[in-house]
Short mmCIF file of C-alpha atoms and ligand atoms in Angstrom, two decimals:
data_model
loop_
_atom_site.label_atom_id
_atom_site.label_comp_id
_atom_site.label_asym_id
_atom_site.label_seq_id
_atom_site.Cartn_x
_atom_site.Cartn_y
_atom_site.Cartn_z
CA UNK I 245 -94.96 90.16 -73.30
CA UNK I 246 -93.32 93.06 -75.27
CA UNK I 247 -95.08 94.48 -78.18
CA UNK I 248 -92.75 93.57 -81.29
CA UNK I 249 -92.39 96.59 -83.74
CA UNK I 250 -90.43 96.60 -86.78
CA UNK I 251 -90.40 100.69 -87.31
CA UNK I 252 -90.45 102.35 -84.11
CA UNK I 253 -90.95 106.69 -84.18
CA UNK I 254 -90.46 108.86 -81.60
CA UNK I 255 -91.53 112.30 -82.38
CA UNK I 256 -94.43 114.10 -84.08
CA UNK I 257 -93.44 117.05 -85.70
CA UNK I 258 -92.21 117.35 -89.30
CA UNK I 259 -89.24 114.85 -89.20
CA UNK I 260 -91.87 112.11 -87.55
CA UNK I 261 -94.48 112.44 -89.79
CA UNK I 262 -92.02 112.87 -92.78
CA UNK I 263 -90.08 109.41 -91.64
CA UNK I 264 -93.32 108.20 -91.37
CA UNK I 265 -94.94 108.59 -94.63
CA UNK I 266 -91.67 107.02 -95.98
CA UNK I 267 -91.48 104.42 -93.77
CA UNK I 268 -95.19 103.43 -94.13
CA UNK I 269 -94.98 103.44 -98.31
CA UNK I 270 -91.85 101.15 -97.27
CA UNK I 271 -93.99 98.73 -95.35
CA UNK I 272 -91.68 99.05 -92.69
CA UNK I 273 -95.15 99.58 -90.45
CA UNK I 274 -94.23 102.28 -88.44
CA UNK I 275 -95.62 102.86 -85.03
CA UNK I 276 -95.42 106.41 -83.87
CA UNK I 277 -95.44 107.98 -80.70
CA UNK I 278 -96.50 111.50 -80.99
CA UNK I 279 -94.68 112.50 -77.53
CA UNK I 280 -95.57 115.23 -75.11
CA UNK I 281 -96.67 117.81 -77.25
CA UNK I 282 -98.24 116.02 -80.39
CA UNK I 283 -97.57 118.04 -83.68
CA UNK I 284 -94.38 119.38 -82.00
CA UNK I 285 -93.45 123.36 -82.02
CA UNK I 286 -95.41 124.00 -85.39
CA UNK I 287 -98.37 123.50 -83.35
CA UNK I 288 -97.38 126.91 -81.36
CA UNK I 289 -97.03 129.30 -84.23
CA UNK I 290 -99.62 131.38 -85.74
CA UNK I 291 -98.75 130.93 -89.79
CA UNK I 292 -96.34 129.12 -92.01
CA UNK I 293 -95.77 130.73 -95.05
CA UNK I 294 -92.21 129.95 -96.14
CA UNK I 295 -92.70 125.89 -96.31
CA UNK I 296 -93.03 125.24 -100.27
CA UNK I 297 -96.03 124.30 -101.65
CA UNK I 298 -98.30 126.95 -99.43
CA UNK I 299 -98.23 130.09 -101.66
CA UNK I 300 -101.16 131.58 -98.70
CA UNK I 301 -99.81 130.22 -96.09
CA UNK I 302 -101.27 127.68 -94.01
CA UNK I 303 -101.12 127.46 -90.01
CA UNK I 304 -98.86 125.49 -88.14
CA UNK I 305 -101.55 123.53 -86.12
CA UNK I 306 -103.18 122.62 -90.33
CA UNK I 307 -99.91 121.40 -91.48
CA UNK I 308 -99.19 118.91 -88.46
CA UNK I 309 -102.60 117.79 -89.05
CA UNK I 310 -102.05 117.12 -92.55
CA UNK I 311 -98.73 115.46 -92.28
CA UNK I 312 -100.51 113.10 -89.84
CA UNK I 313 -103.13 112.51 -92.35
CA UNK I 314 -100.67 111.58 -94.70
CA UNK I 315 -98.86 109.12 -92.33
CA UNK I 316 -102.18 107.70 -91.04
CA UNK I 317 -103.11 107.50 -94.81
CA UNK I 318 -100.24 105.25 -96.00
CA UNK I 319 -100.79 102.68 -92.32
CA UNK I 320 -98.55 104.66 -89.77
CA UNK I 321 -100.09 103.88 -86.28
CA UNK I 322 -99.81 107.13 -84.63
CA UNK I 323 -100.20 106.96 -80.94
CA UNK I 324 -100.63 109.61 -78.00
CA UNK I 325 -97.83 108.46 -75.32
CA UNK I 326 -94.43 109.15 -74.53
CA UNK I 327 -91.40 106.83 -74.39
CA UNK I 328 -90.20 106.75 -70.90
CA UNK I 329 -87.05 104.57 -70.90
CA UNK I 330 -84.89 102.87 -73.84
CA UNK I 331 -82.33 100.06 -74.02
CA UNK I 332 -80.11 100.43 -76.78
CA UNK I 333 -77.73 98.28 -75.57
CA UNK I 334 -79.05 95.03 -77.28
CA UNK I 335 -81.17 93.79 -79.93
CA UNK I 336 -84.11 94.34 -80.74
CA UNK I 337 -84.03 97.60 -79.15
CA UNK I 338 -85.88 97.41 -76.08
CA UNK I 339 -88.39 100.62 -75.09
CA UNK I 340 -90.85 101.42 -72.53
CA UNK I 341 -94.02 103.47 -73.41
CA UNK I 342 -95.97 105.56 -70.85
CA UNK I 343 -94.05 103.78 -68.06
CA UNK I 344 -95.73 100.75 -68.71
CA UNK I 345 -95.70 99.51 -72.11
CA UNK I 346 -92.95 96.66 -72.88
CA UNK I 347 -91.77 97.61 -76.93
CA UNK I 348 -89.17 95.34 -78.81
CA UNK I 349 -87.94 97.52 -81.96
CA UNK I 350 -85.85 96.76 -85.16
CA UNK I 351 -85.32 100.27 -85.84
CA UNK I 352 -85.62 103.08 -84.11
CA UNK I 353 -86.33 107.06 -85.29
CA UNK I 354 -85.70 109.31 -83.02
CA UNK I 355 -87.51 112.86 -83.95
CA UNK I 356 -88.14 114.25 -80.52
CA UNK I 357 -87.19 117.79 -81.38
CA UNK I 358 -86.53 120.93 -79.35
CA UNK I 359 -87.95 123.14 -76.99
CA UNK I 360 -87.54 126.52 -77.35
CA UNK I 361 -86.50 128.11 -73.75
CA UNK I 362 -89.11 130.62 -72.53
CA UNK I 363 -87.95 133.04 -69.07
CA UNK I 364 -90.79 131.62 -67.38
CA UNK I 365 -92.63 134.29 -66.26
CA UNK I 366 -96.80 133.83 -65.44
CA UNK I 367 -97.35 136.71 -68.23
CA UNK I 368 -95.02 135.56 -71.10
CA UNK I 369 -96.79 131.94 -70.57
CA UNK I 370 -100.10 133.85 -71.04
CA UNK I 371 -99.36 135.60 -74.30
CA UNK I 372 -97.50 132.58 -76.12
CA UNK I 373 -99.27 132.65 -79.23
CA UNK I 374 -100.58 136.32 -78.71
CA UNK I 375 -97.45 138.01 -79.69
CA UNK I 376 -95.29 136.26 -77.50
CA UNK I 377 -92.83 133.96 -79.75
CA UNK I 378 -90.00 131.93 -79.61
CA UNK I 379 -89.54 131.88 -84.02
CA UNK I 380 -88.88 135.45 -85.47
CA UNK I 381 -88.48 133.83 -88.89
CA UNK I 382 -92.06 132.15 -88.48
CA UNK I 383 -93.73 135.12 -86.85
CA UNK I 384 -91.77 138.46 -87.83
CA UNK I 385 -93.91 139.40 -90.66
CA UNK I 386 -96.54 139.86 -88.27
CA UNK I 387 -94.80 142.64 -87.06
CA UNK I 388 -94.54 144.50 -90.53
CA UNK I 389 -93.95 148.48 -89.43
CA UNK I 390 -94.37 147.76 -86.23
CA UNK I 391 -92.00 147.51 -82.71
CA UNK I 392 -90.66 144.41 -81.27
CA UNK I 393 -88.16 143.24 -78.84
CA UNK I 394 -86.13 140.33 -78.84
CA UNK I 395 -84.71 139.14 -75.88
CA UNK I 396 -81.17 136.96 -75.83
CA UNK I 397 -77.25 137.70 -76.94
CA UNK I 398 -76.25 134.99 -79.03
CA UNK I 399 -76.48 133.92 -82.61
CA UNK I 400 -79.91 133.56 -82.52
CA UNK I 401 -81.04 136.55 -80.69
CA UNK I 402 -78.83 138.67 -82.85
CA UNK I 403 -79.83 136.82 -85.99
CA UNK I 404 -83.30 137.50 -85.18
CA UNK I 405 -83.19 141.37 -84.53
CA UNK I 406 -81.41 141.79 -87.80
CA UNK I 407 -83.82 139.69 -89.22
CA UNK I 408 -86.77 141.83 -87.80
CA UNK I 409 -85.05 144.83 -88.88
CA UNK I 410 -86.24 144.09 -92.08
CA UNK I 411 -89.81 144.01 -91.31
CA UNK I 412 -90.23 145.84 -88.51
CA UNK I 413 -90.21 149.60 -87.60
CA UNK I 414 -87.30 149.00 -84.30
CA UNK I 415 -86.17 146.54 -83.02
CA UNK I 416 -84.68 146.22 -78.87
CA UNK I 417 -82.61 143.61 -77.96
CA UNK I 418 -83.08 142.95 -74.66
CA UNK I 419 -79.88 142.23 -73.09
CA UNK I 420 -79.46 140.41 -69.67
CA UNK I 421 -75.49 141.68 -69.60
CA UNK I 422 -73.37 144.17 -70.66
CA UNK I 423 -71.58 142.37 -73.61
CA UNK I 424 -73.27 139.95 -76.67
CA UNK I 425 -72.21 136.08 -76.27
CA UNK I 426 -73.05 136.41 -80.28
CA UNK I 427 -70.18 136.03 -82.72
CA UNK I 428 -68.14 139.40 -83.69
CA UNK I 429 -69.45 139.64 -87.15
CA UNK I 430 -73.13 139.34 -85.85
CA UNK I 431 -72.19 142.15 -82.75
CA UNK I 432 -71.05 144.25 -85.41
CA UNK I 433 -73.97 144.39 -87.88
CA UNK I 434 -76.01 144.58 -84.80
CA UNK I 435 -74.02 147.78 -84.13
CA UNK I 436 -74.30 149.04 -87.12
CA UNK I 437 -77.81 148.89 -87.67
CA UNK I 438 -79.36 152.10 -86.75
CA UNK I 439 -83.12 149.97 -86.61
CA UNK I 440 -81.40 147.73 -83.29
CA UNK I 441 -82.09 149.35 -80.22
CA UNK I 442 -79.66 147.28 -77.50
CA UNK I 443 -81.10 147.78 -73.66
CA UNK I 444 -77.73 146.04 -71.62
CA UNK I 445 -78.08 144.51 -68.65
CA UNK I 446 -81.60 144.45 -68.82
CA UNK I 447 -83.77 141.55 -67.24
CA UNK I 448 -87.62 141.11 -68.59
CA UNK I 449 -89.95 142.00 -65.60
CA UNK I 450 -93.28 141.47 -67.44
CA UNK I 451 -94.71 141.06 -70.39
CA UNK I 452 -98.17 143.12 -70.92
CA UNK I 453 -100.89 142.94 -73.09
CA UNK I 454 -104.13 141.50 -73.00
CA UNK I 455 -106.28 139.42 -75.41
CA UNK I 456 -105.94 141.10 -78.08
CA UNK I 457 -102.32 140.59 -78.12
CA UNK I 458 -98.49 142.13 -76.67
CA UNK I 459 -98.45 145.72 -75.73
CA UNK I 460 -95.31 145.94 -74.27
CA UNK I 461 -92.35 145.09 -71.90
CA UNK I 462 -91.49 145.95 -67.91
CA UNK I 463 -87.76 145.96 -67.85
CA UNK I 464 -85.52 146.10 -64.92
CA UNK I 465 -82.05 146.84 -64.99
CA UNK I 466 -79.95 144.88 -62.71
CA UNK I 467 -77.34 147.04 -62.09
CA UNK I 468 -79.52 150.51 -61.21
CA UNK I 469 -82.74 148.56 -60.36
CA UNK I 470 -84.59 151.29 -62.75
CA UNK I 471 -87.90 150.18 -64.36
CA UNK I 472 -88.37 151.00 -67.54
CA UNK I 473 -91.68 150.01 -69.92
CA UNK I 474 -90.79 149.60 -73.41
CA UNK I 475 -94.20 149.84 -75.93
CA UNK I 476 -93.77 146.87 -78.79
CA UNK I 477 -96.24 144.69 -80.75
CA UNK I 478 -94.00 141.70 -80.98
CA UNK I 479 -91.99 140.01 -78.21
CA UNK I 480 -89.50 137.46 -79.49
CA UNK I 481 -87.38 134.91 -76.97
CA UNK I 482 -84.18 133.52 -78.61
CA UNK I 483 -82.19 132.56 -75.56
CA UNK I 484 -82.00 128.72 -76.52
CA UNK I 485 -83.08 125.45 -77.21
CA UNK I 486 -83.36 122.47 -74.88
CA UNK I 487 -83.24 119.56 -77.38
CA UNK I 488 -85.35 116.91 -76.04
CA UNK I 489 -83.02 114.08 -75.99
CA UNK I 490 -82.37 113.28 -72.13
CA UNK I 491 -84.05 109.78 -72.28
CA UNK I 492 -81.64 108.80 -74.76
CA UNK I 493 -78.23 110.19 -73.20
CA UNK I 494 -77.17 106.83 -71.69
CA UNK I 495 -76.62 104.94 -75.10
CA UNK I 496 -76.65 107.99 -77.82
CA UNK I 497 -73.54 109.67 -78.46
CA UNK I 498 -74.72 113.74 -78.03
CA UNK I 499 -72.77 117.10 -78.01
CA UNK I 500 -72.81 119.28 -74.69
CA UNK I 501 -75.85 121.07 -75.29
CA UNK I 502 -78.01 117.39 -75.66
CA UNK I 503 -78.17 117.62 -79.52
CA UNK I 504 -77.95 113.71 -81.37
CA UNK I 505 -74.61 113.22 -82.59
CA UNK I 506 -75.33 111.90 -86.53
CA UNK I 507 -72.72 110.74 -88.80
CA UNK I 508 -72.38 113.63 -91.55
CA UNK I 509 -74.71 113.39 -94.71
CA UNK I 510 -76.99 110.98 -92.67
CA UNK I 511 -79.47 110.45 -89.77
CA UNK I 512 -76.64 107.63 -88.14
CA UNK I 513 -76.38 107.59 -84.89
CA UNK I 514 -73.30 105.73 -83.26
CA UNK I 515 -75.71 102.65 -82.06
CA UNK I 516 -76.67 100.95 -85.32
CA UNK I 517 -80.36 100.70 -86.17
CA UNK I 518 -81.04 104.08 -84.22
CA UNK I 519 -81.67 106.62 -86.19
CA UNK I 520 -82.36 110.73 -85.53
CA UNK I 521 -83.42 113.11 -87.84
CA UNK I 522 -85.67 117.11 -87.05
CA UNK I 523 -84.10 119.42 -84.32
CA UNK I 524 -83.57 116.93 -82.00
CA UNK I 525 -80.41 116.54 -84.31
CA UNK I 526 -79.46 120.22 -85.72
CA UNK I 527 -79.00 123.09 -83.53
CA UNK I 528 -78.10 124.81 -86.62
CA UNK I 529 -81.51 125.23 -89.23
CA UNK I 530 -83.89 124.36 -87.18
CA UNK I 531 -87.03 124.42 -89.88
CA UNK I 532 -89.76 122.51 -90.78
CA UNK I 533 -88.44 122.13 -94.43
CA UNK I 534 -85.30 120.59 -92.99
CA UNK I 535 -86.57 118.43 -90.51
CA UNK I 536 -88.55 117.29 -93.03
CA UNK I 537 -85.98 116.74 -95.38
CA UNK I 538 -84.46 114.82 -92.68
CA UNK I 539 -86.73 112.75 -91.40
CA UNK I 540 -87.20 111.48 -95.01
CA UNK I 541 -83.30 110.46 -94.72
CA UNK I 542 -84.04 108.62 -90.95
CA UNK I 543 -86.91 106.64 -93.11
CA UNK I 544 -84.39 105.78 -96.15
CA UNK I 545 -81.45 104.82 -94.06
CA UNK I 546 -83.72 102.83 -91.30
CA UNK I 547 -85.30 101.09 -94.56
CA UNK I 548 -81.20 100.34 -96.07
CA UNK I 549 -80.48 99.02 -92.42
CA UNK I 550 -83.12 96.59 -92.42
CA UNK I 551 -82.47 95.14 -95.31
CA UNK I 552 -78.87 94.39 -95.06
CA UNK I 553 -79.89 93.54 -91.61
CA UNK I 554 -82.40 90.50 -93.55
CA UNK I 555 -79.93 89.94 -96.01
CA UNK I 556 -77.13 89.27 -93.27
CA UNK I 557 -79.16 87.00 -91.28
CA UNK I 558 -80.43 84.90 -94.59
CA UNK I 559 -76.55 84.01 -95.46
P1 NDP H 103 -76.83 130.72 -76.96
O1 NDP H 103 -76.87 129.75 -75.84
O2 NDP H 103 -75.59 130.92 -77.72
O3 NDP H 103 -77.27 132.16 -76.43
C1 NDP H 103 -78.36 132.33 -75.62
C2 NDP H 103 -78.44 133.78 -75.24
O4 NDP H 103 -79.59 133.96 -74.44
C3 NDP H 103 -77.24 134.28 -74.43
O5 NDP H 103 -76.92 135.59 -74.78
C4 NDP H 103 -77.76 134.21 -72.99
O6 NDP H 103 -77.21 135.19 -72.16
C5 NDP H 103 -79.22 134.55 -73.21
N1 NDP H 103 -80.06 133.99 -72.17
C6 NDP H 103 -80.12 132.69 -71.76
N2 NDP H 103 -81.03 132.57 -70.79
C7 NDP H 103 -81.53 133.81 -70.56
C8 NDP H 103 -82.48 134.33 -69.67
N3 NDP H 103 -83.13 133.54 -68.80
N4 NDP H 103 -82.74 135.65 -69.70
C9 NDP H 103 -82.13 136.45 -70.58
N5 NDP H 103 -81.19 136.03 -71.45
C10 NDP H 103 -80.91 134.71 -71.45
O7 NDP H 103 -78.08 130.26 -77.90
P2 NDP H 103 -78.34 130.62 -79.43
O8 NDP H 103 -79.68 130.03 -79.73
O9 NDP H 103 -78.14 132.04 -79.70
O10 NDP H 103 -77.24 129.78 -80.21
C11 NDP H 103 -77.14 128.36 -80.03
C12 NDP H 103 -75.99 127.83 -80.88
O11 NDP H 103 -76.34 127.94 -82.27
C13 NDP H 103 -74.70 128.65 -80.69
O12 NDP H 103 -73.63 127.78 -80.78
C14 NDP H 103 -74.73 129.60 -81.87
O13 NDP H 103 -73.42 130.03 -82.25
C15 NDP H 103 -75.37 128.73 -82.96
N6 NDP H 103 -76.03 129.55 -83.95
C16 NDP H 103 -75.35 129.81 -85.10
C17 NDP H 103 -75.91 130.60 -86.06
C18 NDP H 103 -75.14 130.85 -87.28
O14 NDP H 103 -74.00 130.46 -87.34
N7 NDP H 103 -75.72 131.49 -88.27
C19 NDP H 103 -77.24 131.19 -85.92
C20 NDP H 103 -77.86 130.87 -84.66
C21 NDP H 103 -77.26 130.09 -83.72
P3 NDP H 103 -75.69 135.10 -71.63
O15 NDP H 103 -74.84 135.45 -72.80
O16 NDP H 103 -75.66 136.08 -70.55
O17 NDP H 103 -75.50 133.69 -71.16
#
């Protein structure tokens, strides 16, 4: 027998717990499944201080916690498990939780976010947390007057070096070619600025440090096989999201990269009744004020869809 649920989350970070909180003071009774890492990527950084309504700050790890609160507060039924398989093709939406659990849903918010991509090496894994970060914006100001490094080429990596070069003392970009995938305007303030310290075709060896945080970078370059150790406080990964959306990809429309496809202005999906709202969704902002912001949308438009839903099937 499948467990009937009227408001079904997927996704614990600021766009589930948002949704929630709306949905709940909706009586929709939301059910939400917290997923794989429960409180999302918050959870990983040290401090939040440029969510409104924190004038001190408050730590990423406090802030999931209170959002959860909240939900639990207003009757959300948060659960620890993962959805393993989905049928969007009919109606109720059917869902499987923890490869076991038979769900029937009216509505469905999807708020799985997105990974950030780490190189994978045994030291960087060690000092996640420790001055090893994957959010410059969170975690720069940590840095003030010190050195960092930021390894990547795109948008983001470039983005985030200029955006360290504000705070910090220098900046490398750590390069893995000898040309920036980033767009020509970014490449040339990058250029420009005399606090950016590019090291091209440059792959990252090792990160070192010990408890008390990074103390620096072994480098190799791949086209002279030289070692070089670069000394830096901060060591900052922007080389990509994974958006966490692969259980969906059969029924939800998605662009190349795995990011929901949502009708503009809204958290729409292309299968009616599914909604998706956080990261999961915008490859763009990627904040907890606008997953937030859009996770109250997901709640609002999954609430509209219901009742025109009732109101269809009563005439
Ligand atoms: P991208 O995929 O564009 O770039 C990732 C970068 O990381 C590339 O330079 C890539 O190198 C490098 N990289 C990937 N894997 C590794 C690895 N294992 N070791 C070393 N380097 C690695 O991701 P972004 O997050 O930068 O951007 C994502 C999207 O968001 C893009 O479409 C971008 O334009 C957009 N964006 C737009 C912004 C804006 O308009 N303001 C701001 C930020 C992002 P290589 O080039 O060799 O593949």
């Amino acid at each position: 027998m499948s467990e009937k649920i009227k408001c079904l989350i997927i996704g614990s970070g600021p766009a589930g717990f948002t949704a929630a909180i709306y949905a709940s003071r909706s009586n929709l009774s939301p059910v939400l499944y917290e997923g794989m890492e429960p409180g999302g990527q918050l959870t990983t950084t040290s401090e939040i201080e440029n969510f409104p309504g924190y004038p001190d700050g408050v730590s990423g790890f406090e802030m999931m916690d209170q959002l959860k609160h909240q939900a639990v507060r207003f009757g959300t039924d948060v659960r620890y498990g993962v959805i393993t398989e989905v049928d969007f093709s009919k109606y109720p939406f059917k869902l499987i939780a923890d490869e076991h659990h038979e769900i029937e849903a009216e509505v469905v918010i999807i708020a799985t976010g997105a990974s950030a991509n780490y190189l994978g090496l045994e030291s960087e894994e060690k000092l996640r947390g420790h001055g090893v970060s994957a959010c410059a914006v969170c975690d720069g100001f940590f840095y003030k007057g010190k050195d960092v490094a930021v390894v990547g080429g795109g948008d983001t990596a470039t983005e985030d070096a200029l955006y360290l070069s504000h705070i910090c003392n220098k900046v490398y970009l750590i390069v893995r070619r000898d040309e920036l995938r980033a767009s020509k305007i970014m490449q040339k303030r990058v250029f420009e600025n005399p606090k950016i310290h590019i090291l091209w075709n440059n792959n990252v060896a090792e990160v070192l440090g010990d408890k008390l945080g990074v103390t620096g970078a072994r480098l190799k370059n791949n086209k002279t096989e030289e070692e070089t150790i670069i000394n830096i406080d901060g060591f900052f990964l922007a080389i990509g999201h994974t958006p966490n959306s692969q259980v969906f990809k059969e029924f939800i429309d998605m662009d190349k990269a795995g990011y929901i496809i949502t009708k503009p202005g809204s958290s729409h999906t292309n299968i009616p009744g599914v909604f998706a709202c956080g990261d999961v969704q915008d490859k763009d902002y990627q904040q907890a004020i606008t997953a937030a912001g859009s996770g109250c949308k997901a709640a609002m438009d999954a609430e509209r869809f219901l009742l025109e839903n009732e109101s269809s099937c009563n005439s």
